[in-house]
Each structure stands twice: as C-alpha cells, then as structure tokens.
N, CA, C and O atoms as a CHARMM CRD file, in Angstrom:
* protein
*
  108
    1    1 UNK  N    296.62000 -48.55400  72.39900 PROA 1      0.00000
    2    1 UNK  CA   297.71700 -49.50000  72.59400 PROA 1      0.00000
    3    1 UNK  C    297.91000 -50.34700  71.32300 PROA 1      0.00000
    4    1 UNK  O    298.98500 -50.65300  70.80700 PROA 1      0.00000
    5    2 UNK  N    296.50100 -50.71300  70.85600 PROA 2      0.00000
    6    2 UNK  CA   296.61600 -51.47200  69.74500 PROA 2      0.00000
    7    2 UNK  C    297.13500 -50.85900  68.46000 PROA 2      0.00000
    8    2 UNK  O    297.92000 -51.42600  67.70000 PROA 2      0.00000
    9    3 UNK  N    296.74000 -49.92300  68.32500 PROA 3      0.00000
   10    3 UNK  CA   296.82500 -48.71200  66.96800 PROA 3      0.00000
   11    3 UNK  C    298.38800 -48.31600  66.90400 PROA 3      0.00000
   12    3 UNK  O    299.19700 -48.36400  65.97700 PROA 3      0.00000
   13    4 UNK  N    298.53400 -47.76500  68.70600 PROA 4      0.00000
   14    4 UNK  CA   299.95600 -47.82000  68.26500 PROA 4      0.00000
   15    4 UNK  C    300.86300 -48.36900  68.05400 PROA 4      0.00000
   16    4 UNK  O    301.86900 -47.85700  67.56200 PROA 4      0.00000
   17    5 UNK  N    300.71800 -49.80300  68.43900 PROA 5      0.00000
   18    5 UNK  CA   301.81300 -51.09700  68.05100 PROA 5      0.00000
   19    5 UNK  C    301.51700 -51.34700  66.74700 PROA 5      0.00000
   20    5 UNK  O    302.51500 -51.66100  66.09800 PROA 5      0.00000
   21    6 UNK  N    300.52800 -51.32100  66.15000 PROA 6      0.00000
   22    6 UNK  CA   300.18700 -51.61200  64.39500 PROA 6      0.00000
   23    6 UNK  C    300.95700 -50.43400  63.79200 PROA 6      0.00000
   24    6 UNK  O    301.71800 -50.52200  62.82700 PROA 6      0.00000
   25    7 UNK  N    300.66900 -49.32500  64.47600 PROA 7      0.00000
   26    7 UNK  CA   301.56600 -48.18700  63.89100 PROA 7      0.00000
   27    7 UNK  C    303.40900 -48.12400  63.45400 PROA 7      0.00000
   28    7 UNK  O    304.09000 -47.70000  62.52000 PROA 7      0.00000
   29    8 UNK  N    303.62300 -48.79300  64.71100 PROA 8      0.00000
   30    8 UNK  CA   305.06600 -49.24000  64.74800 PROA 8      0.00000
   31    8 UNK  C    305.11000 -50.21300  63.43200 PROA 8      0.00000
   32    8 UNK  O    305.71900 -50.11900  62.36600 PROA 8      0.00000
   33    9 UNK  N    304.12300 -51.27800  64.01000 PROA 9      0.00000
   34    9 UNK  CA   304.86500 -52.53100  63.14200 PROA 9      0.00000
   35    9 UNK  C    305.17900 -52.60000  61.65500 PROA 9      0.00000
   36    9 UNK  O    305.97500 -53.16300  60.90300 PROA 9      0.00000
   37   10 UNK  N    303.85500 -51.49400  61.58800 PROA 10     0.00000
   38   10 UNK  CA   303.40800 -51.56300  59.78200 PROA 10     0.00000
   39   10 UNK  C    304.21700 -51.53600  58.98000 PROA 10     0.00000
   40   10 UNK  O    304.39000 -52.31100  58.03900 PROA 10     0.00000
   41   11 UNK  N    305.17100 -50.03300  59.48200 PROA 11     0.00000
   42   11 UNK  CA   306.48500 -49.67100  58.87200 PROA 11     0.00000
   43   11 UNK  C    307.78400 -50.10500  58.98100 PROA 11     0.00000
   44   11 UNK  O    308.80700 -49.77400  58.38200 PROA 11     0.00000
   45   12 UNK  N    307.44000 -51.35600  60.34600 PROA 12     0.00000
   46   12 UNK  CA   308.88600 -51.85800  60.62000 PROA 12     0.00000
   47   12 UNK  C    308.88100 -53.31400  59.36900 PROA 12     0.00000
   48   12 UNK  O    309.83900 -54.03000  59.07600 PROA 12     0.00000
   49   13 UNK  N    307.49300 -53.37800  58.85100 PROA 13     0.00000
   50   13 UNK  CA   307.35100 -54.51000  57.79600 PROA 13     0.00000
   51   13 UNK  C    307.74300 -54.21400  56.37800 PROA 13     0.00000
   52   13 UNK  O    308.24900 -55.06300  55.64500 PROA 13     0.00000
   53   14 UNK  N    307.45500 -52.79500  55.96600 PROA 14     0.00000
   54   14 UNK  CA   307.85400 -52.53800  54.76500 PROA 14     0.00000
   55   14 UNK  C    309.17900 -51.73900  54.97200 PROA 14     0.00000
   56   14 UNK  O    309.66100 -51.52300  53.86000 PROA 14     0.00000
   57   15 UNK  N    309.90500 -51.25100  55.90200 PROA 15     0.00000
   58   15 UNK  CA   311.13800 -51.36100  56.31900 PROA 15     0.00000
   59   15 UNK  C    312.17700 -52.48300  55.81700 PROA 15     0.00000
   60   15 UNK  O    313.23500 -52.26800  55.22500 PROA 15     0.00000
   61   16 UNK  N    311.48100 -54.08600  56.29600 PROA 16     0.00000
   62   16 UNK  CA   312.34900 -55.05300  56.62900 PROA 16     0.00000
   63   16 UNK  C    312.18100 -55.46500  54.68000 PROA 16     0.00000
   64   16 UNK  O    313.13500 -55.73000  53.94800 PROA 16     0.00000
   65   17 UNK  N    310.72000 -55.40000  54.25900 PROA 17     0.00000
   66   17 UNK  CA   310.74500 -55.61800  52.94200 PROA 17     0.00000
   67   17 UNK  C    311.27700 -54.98400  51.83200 PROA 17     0.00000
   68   17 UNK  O    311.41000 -55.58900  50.76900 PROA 17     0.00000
   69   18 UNK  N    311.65200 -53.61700  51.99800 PROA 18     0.00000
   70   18 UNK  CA   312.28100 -52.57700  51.01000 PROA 18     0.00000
   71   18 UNK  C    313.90600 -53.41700  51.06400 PROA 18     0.00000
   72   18 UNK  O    314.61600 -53.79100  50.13100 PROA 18     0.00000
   73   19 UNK  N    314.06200 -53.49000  52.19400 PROA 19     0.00000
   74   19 UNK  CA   315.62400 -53.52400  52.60500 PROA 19     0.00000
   75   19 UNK  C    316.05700 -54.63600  52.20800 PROA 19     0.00000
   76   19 UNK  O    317.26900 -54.69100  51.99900 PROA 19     0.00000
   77   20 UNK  N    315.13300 -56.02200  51.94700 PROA 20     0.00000
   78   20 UNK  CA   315.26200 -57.27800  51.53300 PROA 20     0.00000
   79   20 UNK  C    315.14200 -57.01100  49.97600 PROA 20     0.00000
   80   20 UNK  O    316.11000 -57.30600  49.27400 PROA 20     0.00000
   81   21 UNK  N    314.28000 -56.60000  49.53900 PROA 21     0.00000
   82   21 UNK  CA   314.37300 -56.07500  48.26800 PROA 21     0.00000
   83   21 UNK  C    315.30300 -55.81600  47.46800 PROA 21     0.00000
   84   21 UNK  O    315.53500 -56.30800  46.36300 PROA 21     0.00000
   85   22 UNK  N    316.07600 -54.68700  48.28900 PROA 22     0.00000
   86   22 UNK  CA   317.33400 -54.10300  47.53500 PROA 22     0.00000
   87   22 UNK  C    318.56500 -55.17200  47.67400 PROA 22     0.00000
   88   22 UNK  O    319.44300 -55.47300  46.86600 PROA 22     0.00000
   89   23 UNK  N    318.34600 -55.55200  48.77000 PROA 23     0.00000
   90   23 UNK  CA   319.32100 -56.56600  48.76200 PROA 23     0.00000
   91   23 UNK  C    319.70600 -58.09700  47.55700 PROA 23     0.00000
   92   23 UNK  O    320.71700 -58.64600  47.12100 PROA 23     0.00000
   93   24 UNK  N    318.23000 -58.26300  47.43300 PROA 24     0.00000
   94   24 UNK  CA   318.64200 -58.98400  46.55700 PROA 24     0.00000
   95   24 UNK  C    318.65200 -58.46800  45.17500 PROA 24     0.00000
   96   24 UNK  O    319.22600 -59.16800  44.34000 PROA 24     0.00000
   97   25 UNK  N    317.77600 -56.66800  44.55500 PROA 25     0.00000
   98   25 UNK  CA   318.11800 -56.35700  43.67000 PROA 25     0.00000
   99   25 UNK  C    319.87500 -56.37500  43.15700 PROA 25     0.00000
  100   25 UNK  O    320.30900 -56.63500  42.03400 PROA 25     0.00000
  101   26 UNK  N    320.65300 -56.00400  44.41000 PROA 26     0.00000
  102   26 UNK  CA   321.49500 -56.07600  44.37100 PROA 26     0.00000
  103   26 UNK  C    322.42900 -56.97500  44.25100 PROA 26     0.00000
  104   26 UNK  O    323.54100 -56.59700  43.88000 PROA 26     0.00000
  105   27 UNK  N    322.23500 -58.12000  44.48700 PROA 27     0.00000
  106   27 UNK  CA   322.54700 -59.38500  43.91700 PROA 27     0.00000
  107   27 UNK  C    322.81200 -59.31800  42.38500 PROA 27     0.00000
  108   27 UNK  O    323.09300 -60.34100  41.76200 PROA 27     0.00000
C-alpha cells in the first residue's frame, strides 16, 4: 500500500517539477 502510493507520488513530483521548470524556462 505504502510502496505503491510512493510509487505514484514519486513521479507525480518530478512530473509537477519538470513541468514547472519548463515553464519558467520558458519565461
């Protein structure tokens, strides 16, 4: 239960960080 919610989250974090990233590269 635990493994798989870390599993989810991990990638929903460097998801949210890539995407913030570009965004402001893009700036």
């Amino acid at each position: 239960m635990v493994g798989h919610k870390l599993g989810e989250f991990a990638p929903t974090i460097t998801f949210i960080r890539h995407t913030k990233k570009d965004s402001e590269s893009r700036r």
